[in-house]
JSON list of C-alpha atoms in Angstrom, two decimals:
[
{"chain": "J", "resi": 1, "resn": "SER", "atom": "CA", "xyz": [16.88, 20.01, 6.31]},
{"chain": "J", "resi": 2, "resn": "GLN", "atom": "CA", "xyz": [13.20, 20.42, 6.22]},
{"chain": "J", "resi": 3, "resn": "THR", "atom": "CA", "xyz": [11.25, 21.59, 9.31]},
{"chain": "J", "resi": 4, "resn": "ILE", "atom": "CA", "xyz": [7.47, 22.20, 9.95]},
{"chain": "J", "resi": 5, "resn": "HIS", "atom": "CA", "xyz": [6.35, 24.66, 12.64]},
{"chain": "J", "resi": 6, "resn": "GLN", "atom": "CA", "xyz": [2.87, 24.63, 13.85]},
{"chain": "J", "resi": 7, "resn": "TRP", "atom": "CA", "xyz": [1.41, 26.99, 16.53]},
{"chain": "J", "resi": 8, "resn": "PRO", "atom": "CA", "xyz": [-0.13, 27.39, 19.08]},
{"chain": "J", "resi": 9, "resn": "ALA", "atom": "CA", "xyz": [0.44, 24.20, 20.93]},
{"chain": "J", "resi": 10, "resn": "THR", "atom": "CA", "xyz": [-2.67, 24.50, 23.01]},
{"chain": "J", "resi": 11, "resn": "LEU", "atom": "CA", "xyz": [-5.85, 26.73, 22.54]},
{"chain": "J", "resi": 12, "resn": "VAL", "atom": "CA", "xyz": [-9.10, 27.21, 24.48]},
{"chain": "J", "resi": 13, "resn": "GLN", "atom": "CA", "xyz": [-11.73, 29.10, 22.73]},
{"chain": "J", "resi": 14, "resn": "PRO", "atom": "CA", "xyz": [-15.39, 29.76, 23.46]},
{"chain": "J", "resi": 15, "resn": "VAL", "atom": "CA", "xyz": [-18.06, 28.53, 21.12]},
{"chain": "J", "resi": 16, "resn": "GLY", "atom": "CA", "xyz": [-18.85, 31.07, 18.48]},
{"chain": "J", "resi": 17, "resn": "SER", "atom": "CA", "xyz": [-15.29, 32.55, 18.55]},
{"chain": "J", "resi": 18, "resn": "PRO", "atom": "CA", "xyz": [-13.03, 32.68, 15.31]},
{"chain": "J", "resi": 19, "resn": "LEU", "atom": "CA", "xyz": [-10.02, 30.39, 14.84]},
{"chain": "J", "resi": 20, "resn": "SER", "atom": "CA", "xyz": [-6.80, 30.70, 13.15]},
{"chain": "J", "resi": 21, "resn": "LEU", "atom": "CA", "xyz": [-3.99, 28.20, 13.14]},
{"chain": "J", "resi": 22, "resn": "GLU", "atom": "CA", "xyz": [-0.91, 28.70, 11.31]},
{"chain": "J", "resi": 23, "resn": "CYS", "atom": "CA", "xyz": [1.65, 26.19, 9.82]},
{"chain": "J", "resi": 24, "resn": "THR", "atom": "CA", "xyz": [4.99, 27.05, 8.04]},
{"chain": "J", "resi": 25, "resn": "VAL", "atom": "CA", "xyz": [7.56, 24.87, 6.31]},
{"chain": "J", "resi": 26, "resn": "GLU", "atom": "CA", "xyz": [11.19, 25.54, 5.93]},
{"chain": "J", "resi": 27, "resn": "GLY", "atom": "CA", "xyz": [13.86, 23.87, 3.86]},
{"chain": "J", "resi": 28, "resn": "THR", "atom": "CA", "xyz": [11.76, 22.94, 0.92]},
{"chain": "J", "resi": 29, "resn": "SER", "atom": "CA", "xyz": [9.82, 24.52, -2.01]},
{"chain": "J", "resi": 30, "resn": "ASN", "atom": "CA", "xyz": [6.30, 23.69, -3.35]},
{"chain": "J", "resi": 31, "resn": "PRO", "atom": "CA", "xyz": [5.59, 21.25, -0.64]},
{"chain": "J", "resi": 32, "resn": "ASN", "atom": "CA", "xyz": [2.04, 19.49, -0.54]},
{"chain": "J", "resi": 33, "resn": "LEU", "atom": "CA", "xyz": [0.42, 20.70, 2.66]},
{"chain": "J", "resi": 34, "resn": "TYR", "atom": "CA", "xyz": [-2.29, 19.09, 4.79]},
{"chain": "J", "resi": 35, "resn": "TRP", "atom": "CA", "xyz": [-4.56, 19.81, 7.86]},
{"chain": "J", "resi": 36, "resn": "TYR", "atom": "CA", "xyz": [-5.61, 16.88, 9.69]},
{"chain": "J", "resi": 37, "resn": "ARG", "atom": "CA", "xyz": [-7.77, 16.53, 12.96]},
{"chain": "J", "resi": 38, "resn": "GLN", "atom": "CA", "xyz": [-7.84, 13.75, 15.36]},
{"chain": "J", "resi": 39, "resn": "ALA", "atom": "CA", "xyz": [-10.54, 13.60, 17.84]},
{"chain": "J", "resi": 40, "resn": "ALA", "atom": "CA", "xyz": [-9.58, 12.06, 21.36]},
{"chain": "J", "resi": 41, "resn": "GLY", "atom": "CA", "xyz": [-8.86, 8.15, 20.92]},
{"chain": "J", "resi": 42, "resn": "ARG", "atom": "CA", "xyz": [-9.62, 8.33, 17.16]},
{"chain": "J", "resi": 43, "resn": "GLY", "atom": "CA", "xyz": [-7.70, 8.19, 13.77]},
{"chain": "J", "resi": 44, "resn": "LEU", "atom": "CA", "xyz": [-6.69, 11.14, 11.62]},
{"chain": "J", "resi": 45, "resn": "GLN", "atom": "CA", "xyz": [-9.23, 12.78, 9.46]},
{"chain": "J", "resi": 46, "resn": "LEU", "atom": "CA", "xyz": [-8.03, 14.60, 6.45]},
{"chain": "J", "resi": 47, "resn": "LEU", "atom": "CA", "xyz": [-9.61, 18.22, 6.50]},
{"chain": "J", "resi": 48, "resn": "PHE", "atom": "CA", "xyz": [-7.77, 20.10, 3.70]},
{"chain": "J", "resi": 49, "resn": "TYR", "atom": "CA", "xyz": [-4.78, 19.64, 1.33]},
{"chain": "J", "resi": 50, "resn": "SER", "atom": "CA", "xyz": [-3.06, 21.99, -1.13]},
{"chain": "J", "resi": 51, "resn": "VAL", "atom": "CA", "xyz": [-0.68, 21.26, -3.97]},
{"chain": "J", "resi": 52, "resn": "GLY", "atom": "CA", "xyz": [0.22, 24.87, -4.46]},
{"chain": "J", "resi": 53, "resn": "ILE", "atom": "CA", "xyz": [-0.51, 28.48, -3.61]},
{"chain": "J", "resi": 54, "resn": "GLY", "atom": "CA", "xyz": [-4.03, 29.23, -3.48]},
{"chain": "J", "resi": 55, "resn": "GLN", "atom": "CA", "xyz": [-4.92, 25.64, -4.39]},
{"chain": "J", "resi": 56, "resn": "ILE", "atom": "CA", "xyz": [-7.12, 24.24, -1.47]},
{"chain": "J", "resi": 57, "resn": "SER", "atom": "CA", "xyz": [-9.07, 20.87, -1.67]},
{"chain": "J", "resi": 58, "resn": "SER", "atom": "CA", "xyz": [-11.50, 20.32, 0.97]},
{"chain": "J", "resi": 59, "resn": "GLU", "atom": "CA", "xyz": [-12.28, 16.64, 2.20]},
{"chain": "J", "resi": 60, "resn": "VAL", "atom": "CA", "xyz": [-15.11, 17.27, 4.67]},
{"chain": "J", "resi": 61, "resn": "PRO", "atom": "CA", "xyz": [-17.87, 19.82, 4.59]},
{"chain": "J", "resi": 62, "resn": "GLN", "atom": "CA", "xyz": [-17.57, 21.85, 7.88]},
{"chain": "J", "resi": 63, "resn": "ASN", "atom": "CA", "xyz": [-17.25, 25.35, 9.22]},
{"chain": "J", "resi": 64, "resn": "LEU", "atom": "CA", "xyz": [-13.57, 25.22, 8.90]},
{"chain": "J", "resi": 65, "resn": "SER", "atom": "CA", "xyz": [-11.69, 26.76, 5.92]},
{"chain": "J", "resi": 66, "resn": "ALA", "atom": "CA", "xyz": [-7.95, 26.75, 4.94]},
{"chain": "J", "resi": 67, "resn": "SER", "atom": "CA", "xyz": [-5.77, 29.16, 2.95]},
{"chain": "J", "resi": 68, "resn": "ARG", "atom": "CA", "xyz": [-2.27, 29.01, 1.50]},
{"chain": "J", "resi": 69, "resn": "PRO", "atom": "CA", "xyz": [-1.29, 32.67, 0.87]},
{"chain": "J", "resi": 70, "resn": "GLN", "atom": "CA", "xyz": [2.32, 31.70, 0.49]},
{"chain": "J", "resi": 71, "resn": "ASP", "atom": "CA", "xyz": [4.18, 28.69, -0.87]},
{"chain": "J", "resi": 72, "resn": "ARG", "atom": "CA", "xyz": [5.07, 27.52, 2.60]},
{"chain": "J", "resi": 73, "resn": "GLN", "atom": "CA", "xyz": [2.36, 28.72, 4.60]},
{"chain": "J", "resi": 74, "resn": "PHE", "atom": "CA", "xyz": [-0.85, 26.92, 5.38]},
{"chain": "J", "resi": 75, "resn": "ILE", "atom": "CA", "xyz": [-3.55, 28.34, 7.47]},
{"chain": "J", "resi": 76, "resn": "LEU", "atom": "CA", "xyz": [-6.62, 26.86, 9.17]},
{"chain": "J", "resi": 77, "resn": "SER", "atom": "CA", "xyz": [-9.54, 29.14, 10.03]},
{"chain": "J", "resi": 78, "resn": "SER", "atom": "CA", "xyz": [-13.16, 29.39, 11.27]},
{"chain": "J", "resi": 79, "resn": "LYS", "atom": "CA", "xyz": [-15.30, 32.30, 11.67]},
{"chain": "J", "resi": 80, "resn": "LYS", "atom": "CA", "xyz": [-17.40, 30.63, 14.52]},
{"chain": "J", "resi": 81, "resn": "LEU", "atom": "CA", "xyz": [-16.18, 27.47, 16.34]},
{"chain": "J", "resi": 82, "resn": "LEU", "atom": "CA", "xyz": [-18.63, 24.70, 17.42]},
{"chain": "J", "resi": 83, "resn": "LEU", "atom": "CA", "xyz": [-18.10, 22.31, 20.31]},
{"chain": "J", "resi": 84, "resn": "SER", "atom": "CA", "xyz": [-17.54, 19.63, 17.83]},
{"chain": "J", "resi": 85, "resn": "ASP", "atom": "CA", "xyz": [-14.50, 21.44, 16.49]},
{"chain": "J", "resi": 86, "resn": "SER", "atom": "CA", "xyz": [-12.52, 20.49, 19.57]},
{"chain": "J", "resi": 87, "resn": "GLY", "atom": "CA", "xyz": [-9.69, 18.04, 18.80]},
{"chain": "J", "resi": 88, "resn": "PHE", "atom": "CA", "xyz": [-5.89, 17.67, 17.94]},
{"chain": "J", "resi": 89, "resn": "TYR", "atom": "CA", "xyz": [-5.20, 19.65, 14.71]},
{"chain": "J", "resi": 90, "resn": "LEU", "atom": "CA", "xyz": [-2.00, 18.50, 12.76]},
{"chain": "J", "resi": 91, "resn": "CYS", "atom": "CA", "xyz": [-0.24, 20.28, 9.95]},
{"chain": "J", "resi": 92, "resn": "ALA", "atom": "CA", "xyz": [1.68, 18.01, 7.62]},
{"chain": "J", "resi": 93, "resn": "TRP", "atom": "CA", "xyz": [3.81, 18.27, 4.38]},
{"chain": "J", "resi": 94, "resn": "SER", "atom": "CA", "xyz": [4.99, 15.81, 1.87]},
{"chain": "J", "resi": 95, "resn": "ALA", "atom": "CA", "xyz": [7.23, 16.25, -1.26]},
{"chain": "J", "resi": 96, "resn": "GLY", "atom": "CA", "xyz": [4.31, 14.85, -3.51]},
{"chain": "J", "resi": 97, "resn": "ILE", "atom": "CA", "xyz": [1.07, 13.12, -3.49]},
{"chain": "J", "resi": 98, "resn": "ASN", "atom": "CA", "xyz": [1.42, 9.77, -1.80]},
{"chain": "J", "resi": 99, "resn": "GLU", "atom": "CA", "xyz": [4.67, 10.40, -0.45]},
{"chain": "J", "resi": 100, "resn": "LYS", "atom": "CA", "xyz": [5.59, 10.17, 3.25]},
{"chain": "J", "resi": 101, "resn": "LEU", "atom": "CA", "xyz": [4.01, 12.77, 5.42]},
{"chain": "J", "resi": 102, "resn": "PHE", "atom": "CA", "xyz": [5.91, 14.82, 8.15]},
{"chain": "J", "resi": 103, "resn": "PHE", "atom": "CA", "xyz": [4.00, 16.38, 10.85]},
{"chain": "J", "resi": 104, "resn": "GLY", "atom": "CA", "xyz": [4.05, 19.54, 12.94]},
{"chain": "J", "resi": 105, "resn": "SER", "atom": "CA", "xyz": [3.72, 19.25, 16.69]},
{"chain": "J", "resi": 106, "resn": "GLY", "atom": "CA", "xyz": [0.03, 19.70, 16.63]},
{"chain": "J", "resi": 107, "resn": "THR", "atom": "CA", "xyz": [-2.50, 22.21, 18.23]},
{"chain": "J", "resi": 108, "resn": "GLN", "atom": "CA", "xyz": [-5.02, 20.78, 20.94]},
{"chain": "J", "resi": 109, "resn": "LEU", "atom": "CA", "xyz": [-8.00, 22.91, 20.48]},
{"chain": "J", "resi": 110, "resn": "SER", "atom": "CA", "xyz": [-10.61, 22.95, 23.37]},
{"chain": "J", "resi": 111, "resn": "VAL", "atom": "CA", "xyz": [-13.90, 24.61, 22.47]},
{"chain": "J", "resi": 112, "resn": "LEU", "atom": "CA", "xyz": [-16.02, 25.28, 25.51]},
{"chain": "G", "resi": 1, "resn": "ARG", "atom": "CA", "xyz": [-15.83, -1.07, 5.25]},
{"chain": "G", "resi": 2, "resn": "LYS", "atom": "CA", "xyz": [-13.24, 1.22, 6.30]},
{"chain": "G", "resi": 3, "resn": "GLU", "atom": "CA", "xyz": [-10.35, 2.01, 3.76]},
{"chain": "G", "resi": 4, "resn": "VAL", "atom": "CA", "xyz": [-7.79, 1.09, 6.38]},
{"chain": "G", "resi": 5, "resn": "GLU", "atom": "CA", "xyz": [-8.53, -1.04, 9.39]},
{"chain": "G", "resi": 6, "resn": "GLN", "atom": "CA", "xyz": [-6.59, -1.83, 12.41]},
{"chain": "G", "resi": 7, "resn": "ASP", "atom": "CA", "xyz": [-7.11, -3.84, 15.64]},
{"chain": "G", "resi": 8, "resn": "PRO", "atom": "CA", "xyz": [-7.22, -1.19, 18.28]},
{"chain": "G", "resi": 9, "resn": "GLY", "atom": "CA", "xyz": [-5.61, -3.35, 20.89]},
{"chain": "G", "resi": 10, "resn": "PRO", "atom": "CA", "xyz": [-4.20, -2.63, 23.41]},
{"chain": "G", "resi": 11, "resn": "PHE", "atom": "CA", "xyz": [-1.60, -5.36, 22.86]},
{"chain": "G", "resi": 12, "resn": "ASN", "atom": "CA", "xyz": [-0.07, -5.77, 26.45]},
{"chain": "G", "resi": 13, "resn": "VAL", "atom": "CA", "xyz": [3.31, -7.56, 26.24]},
{"chain": "G", "resi": 14, "resn": "PRO", "atom": "CA", "xyz": [6.36, -8.11, 28.35]},
{"chain": "G", "resi": 15, "resn": "GLU", "atom": "CA", "xyz": [9.74, -6.62, 27.64]},
{"chain": "G", "resi": 16, "resn": "GLY", "atom": "CA", "xyz": [11.70, -8.69, 25.18]},
{"chain": "G", "resi": 17, "resn": "ALA", "atom": "CA", "xyz": [8.61, -10.01, 23.61]},
{"chain": "G", "resi": 18, "resn": "THR", "atom": "CA", "xyz": [7.89, -10.19, 19.89]},
{"chain": "G", "resi": 19, "resn": "VAL", "atom": "CA", "xyz": [4.60, -8.54, 18.77]},
{"chain": "G", "resi": 20, "resn": "ALA", "atom": "CA", "xyz": [2.88, -8.33, 15.46]},
{"chain": "G", "resi": 21, "resn": "PHE", "atom": "CA", "xyz": [0.23, -5.89, 14.06]},
{"chain": "G", "resi": 22, "resn": "ASN", "atom": "CA", "xyz": [-1.73, -6.21, 10.95]},
{"chain": "G", "resi": 23, "resn": "CYS", "atom": "CA", "xyz": [-3.56, -3.81, 8.95]},
{"chain": "G", "resi": 24, "resn": "THR", "atom": "CA", "xyz": [-5.87, -4.18, 6.22]},
{"chain": "G", "resi": 25, "resn": "TYR", "atom": "CA", "xyz": [-6.66, -1.90, 3.37]},
{"chain": "G", "resi": 26, "resn": "SER", "atom": "CA", "xyz": [-9.40, -1.65, 0.71]},
{"chain": "G", "resi": 27, "resn": "ASN", "atom": "CA", "xyz": [-7.79, -0.17, -2.40]},
{"chain": "G", "resi": 28, "resn": "SER", "atom": "CA", "xyz": [-6.01, -2.98, -4.29]},
{"chain": "G", "resi": 29, "resn": "ALA", "atom": "CA", "xyz": [-4.35, -0.23, -6.39]},
{"chain": "G", "resi": 30, "resn": "SER", "atom": "CA", "xyz": [-2.54, 1.48, -3.44]},
{"chain": "G", "resi": 31, "resn": "GLN", "atom": "CA", "xyz": [1.02, 2.03, -4.19]},
{"chain": "G", "resi": 32, "resn": "SER", "atom": "CA", "xyz": [1.99, 3.65, -1.05]},
{"chain": "G", "resi": 33, "resn": "PHE", "atom": "CA", "xyz": [2.10, 2.23, 2.60]},
{"chain": "G", "resi": 34, "resn": "PHE", "atom": "CA", "xyz": [3.68, 3.48, 5.70]},
{"chain": "G", "resi": 35, "resn": "TRP", "atom": "CA", "xyz": [3.85, 2.67, 9.56]},
{"chain": "G", "resi": 36, "resn": "TYR", "atom": "CA", "xyz": [3.73, 5.74, 11.85]},
{"chain": "G", "resi": 37, "resn": "ARG", "atom": "CA", "xyz": [4.23, 5.63, 15.53]},
{"chain": "G", "resi": 38, "resn": "GLN", "atom": "CA", "xyz": [2.38, 8.07, 17.74]},
{"chain": "G", "resi": 39, "resn": "ASP", "atom": "CA", "xyz": [2.87, 8.90, 21.44]},
{"chain": "G", "resi": 40, "resn": "CYS", "atom": "CA", "xyz": [0.06, 10.23, 23.63]},
{"chain": "G", "resi": 41, "resn": "ARG", "atom": "CA", "xyz": [-0.62, 13.92, 22.80]},
{"chain": "G", "resi": 42, "resn": "LYS", "atom": "CA", "xyz": [2.04, 14.07, 20.15]},
{"chain": "G", "resi": 43, "resn": "GLU", "atom": "CA", "xyz": [2.28, 14.14, 16.39]},
{"chain": "G", "resi": 44, "resn": "PRO", "atom": "CA", "xyz": [2.65, 10.84, 14.42]},
{"chain": "G", "resi": 45, "resn": "LYS", "atom": "CA", "xyz": [6.26, 10.18, 13.39]},
{"chain": "G", "resi": 46, "resn": "LEU", "atom": "CA", "xyz": [7.15, 7.98, 10.50]},
{"chain": "G", "resi": 47, "resn": "LEU", "atom": "CA", "xyz": [8.43, 4.66, 11.57]},
{"chain": "G", "resi": 48, "resn": "MET", "atom": "CA", "xyz": [9.14, 3.08, 8.24]},
{"chain": "G", "resi": 49, "resn": "SER", "atom": "CA", "xyz": [7.79, 2.89, 4.62]},
{"chain": "G", "resi": 50, "resn": "VAL", "atom": "CA", "xyz": [6.48, -0.47, 3.47]},
{"chain": "G", "resi": 51, "resn": "TYR", "atom": "CA", "xyz": [7.91, -1.87, 0.15]},
{"chain": "G", "resi": 52, "resn": "SER", "atom": "CA", "xyz": [6.61, -4.61, -1.94]},
{"chain": "G", "resi": 53, "resn": "SER", "atom": "CA", "xyz": [9.82, -6.71, -1.01]},
{"chain": "G", "resi": 54, "resn": "GLY", "atom": "CA", "xyz": [9.29, -5.95, 2.67]},
{"chain": "G", "resi": 55, "resn": "ASN", "atom": "CA", "xyz": [11.93, -4.05, 4.71]},
{"chain": "G", "resi": 56, "resn": "GLU", "atom": "CA", "xyz": [13.64, -4.25, 8.15]},
{"chain": "G", "resi": 57, "resn": "ASP", "atom": "CA", "xyz": [15.11, -1.39, 10.28]},
{"chain": "G", "resi": 58, "resn": "GLY", "atom": "CA", "xyz": [16.68, -2.78, 13.57]},
{"chain": "G", "resi": 59, "resn": "ARG", "atom": "CA", "xyz": [14.11, -4.52, 15.56]},
{"chain": "G", "resi": 60, "resn": "PHE", "atom": "CA", "xyz": [11.27, -3.61, 13.10]},
{"chain": "G", "resi": 61, "resn": "THR", "atom": "CA", "xyz": [10.09, -5.46, 10.09]},
{"chain": "G", "resi": 62, "resn": "ALA", "atom": "CA", "xyz": [7.26, -4.38, 7.81]},
{"chain": "G", "resi": 63, "resn": "GLN", "atom": "CA", "xyz": [5.70, -6.72, 5.00]},
{"chain": "G", "resi": 64, "resn": "LEU", "atom": "CA", "xyz": [3.12, -6.29, 2.55]},
{"chain": "G", "resi": 65, "resn": "ASN", "atom": "CA", "xyz": [0.81, -8.84, 1.39]},
{"chain": "G", "resi": 66, "resn": "ARG", "atom": "CA", "xyz": [-0.92, -7.64, -1.76]},
{"chain": "G", "resi": 67, "resn": "ALA", "atom": "CA", "xyz": [-3.04, -10.70, -2.39]},
{"chain": "G", "resi": 68, "resn": "SER", "atom": "CA", "xyz": [-4.81, -10.50, 1.09]},
{"chain": "G", "resi": 69, "resn": "GLN", "atom": "CA", "xyz": [-4.44, -6.70, 1.07]},
{"chain": "G", "resi": 70, "resn": "TYR", "atom": "CA", "xyz": [-2.79, -6.36, 4.34]},
{"chain": "G", "resi": 71, "resn": "ILE", "atom": "CA", "xyz": [0.43, -4.80, 5.80]},
{"chain": "G", "resi": 72, "resn": "SER", "atom": "CA", "xyz": [2.12, -5.92, 8.84]},
{"chain": "G", "resi": 73, "resn": "LEU", "atom": "CA", "xyz": [4.50, -4.58, 11.35]},
{"chain": "G", "resi": 74, "resn": "LEU", "atom": "CA", "xyz": [6.82, -7.04, 13.55]},
{"chain": "G", "resi": 75, "resn": "ILE", "atom": "CA", "xyz": [8.55, -5.76, 16.52]},
{"chain": "G", "resi": 76, "resn": "ARG", "atom": "CA", "xyz": [11.24, -7.93, 18.06]},
{"chain": "G", "resi": 77, "resn": "ASP", "atom": "CA", "xyz": [12.76, -7.71, 21.63]},
{"chain": "G", "resi": 78, "resn": "SER", "atom": "CA", "xyz": [10.19, -5.09, 22.73]},
{"chain": "G", "resi": 79, "resn": "LYS", "atom": "CA", "xyz": [11.42, -2.22, 24.72]},
{"chain": "G", "resi": 80, "resn": "LEU", "atom": "CA", "xyz": [9.44, -0.15, 27.25]},
{"chain": "G", "resi": 81, "resn": "SER", "atom": "CA", "xyz": [9.98, 2.76, 25.01]},
{"chain": "G", "resi": 82, "resn": "ASP", "atom": "CA", "xyz": [8.03, 0.90, 22.25]},
{"chain": "G", "resi": 83, "resn": "SER", "atom": "CA", "xyz": [4.78, 1.71, 24.08]},
{"chain": "G", "resi": 84, "resn": "ALA", "atom": "CA", "xyz": [2.78, 3.94, 21.71]},
{"chain": "G", "resi": 85, "resn": "THR", "atom": "CA", "xyz": [0.06, 3.70, 19.11]},
{"chain": "G", "resi": 86, "resn": "TYR", "atom": "CA", "xyz": [1.15, 2.43, 15.83]},
{"chain": "G", "resi": 87, "resn": "LEU", "atom": "CA", "xyz": [-0.74, 3.87, 12.68]},
{"chain": "G", "resi": 88, "resn": "CYS", "atom": "CA", "xyz": [-1.06, 2.00, 9.29]},
{"chain": "G", "resi": 89, "resn": "VAL", "atom": "CA", "xyz": [-1.25, 4.21, 6.22]},
{"chain": "G", "resi": 90, "resn": "ALA", "atom": "CA", "xyz": [-2.46, 3.36, 2.67]},
{"chain": "G", "resi": 91, "resn": "MET", "atom": "CA", "xyz": [-3.51, 5.01, -0.44]},
{"chain": "G", "resi": 92, "resn": "ASP", "atom": "CA", "xyz": [-7.27, 5.39, -1.24]},
{"chain": "G", "resi": 93, "resn": "SER", "atom": "CA", "xyz": [-8.91, 5.49, -4.51]},
{"chain": "G", "resi": 94, "resn": "SER", "atom": "CA", "xyz": [-8.53, 9.20, -4.95]},
{"chain": "G", "resi": 95, "resn": "TYR", "atom": "CA", "xyz": [-4.74, 8.76, -4.41]},
{"chain": "G", "resi": 96, "resn": "LYS", "atom": "CA", "xyz": [-4.58, 10.41, -0.96]},
{"chain": "G", "resi": 97, "resn": "LEU", "atom": "CA", "xyz": [-3.03, 8.85, 2.06]},
{"chain": "G", "resi": 98, "resn": "ILE", "atom": "CA", "xyz": [-5.45, 7.43, 4.71]},
{"chain": "G", "resi": 99, "resn": "PHE", "atom": "CA", "xyz": [-4.62, 6.52, 8.16]},
{"chain": "G", "resi": 100, "resn": "GLY", "atom": "CA", "xyz": [-5.85, 3.86, 10.24]},
{"chain": "G", "resi": 101, "resn": "SER", "atom": "CA", "xyz": [-7.17, 4.45, 13.77]},
{"chain": "G", "resi": 102, "resn": "GLY", "atom": "CA", "xyz": [-4.06, 2.90, 15.29]},
{"chain": "G", "resi": 103, "resn": "THR", "atom": "CA", "xyz": [-3.05, -0.10, 17.38]},
{"chain": "G", "resi": 104, "resn": "ARG", "atom": "CA", "xyz": [-1.97, 0.59, 20.90]},
{"chain": "G", "resi": 105, "resn": "LEU", "atom": "CA", "xyz": [0.94, -1.22, 22.25]},
{"chain": "G", "resi": 106, "resn": "LEU", "atom": "CA", "xyz": [1.76, -1.44, 25.99]},
{"chain": "G", "resi": 107, "resn": "VAL", "atom": "CA", "xyz": [5.16, -3.02, 26.91]},
{"chain": "G", "resi": 108, "resn": "ARG", "atom": "CA", "xyz": [5.34, -3.77, 30.68]},
{"chain": "G", "resi": 109, "resn": "PRO", "atom": "CA", "xyz": [8.50, -4.37, 32.71]}
]
């Protein structure tokens, strides 16, 4: 069966520090991969999605970036965090566009 | 207009009650609809897909109304464990899945 792993679960970072969140999927090949952010009490905002290695689509202009160095690995990065980057970050995968999403357990990021 | 809109609630109901949520979507061409459940500080989990013919899974029933562009979720015989936020999902004009902001349900003893 397919599983998705995301880490770390919580992260506290100072403003201006770098960020790297990692997500891996097991049990499937060539998944579509996604990064979402959820601000407190708000809905999910799609940040990036990828349909294949090295293929990244950005949904929202910001100081975050994403990379997909391997088929089942998706990384969210920032060179310098802002206070507004705080939130709950969720990685997800699907078997195809418009198919149901399966989420990782999320990373609660607090930028102070 | 938001692409997917939900009443944020909270819906506060007693155990055993029947409760229904609606969700409206703006893309009339959407072919994919889902309901997710999200507990506080947890990831969303798929509750059910929504098919044109409607579908039922135990106490949960989902329906699609294309003419009025809304989907609904009905929960019968509410349990305390049903307390959560329910997220509606539809497809936008760029063929991506868009989440509503969620409807919060509180089931009281």
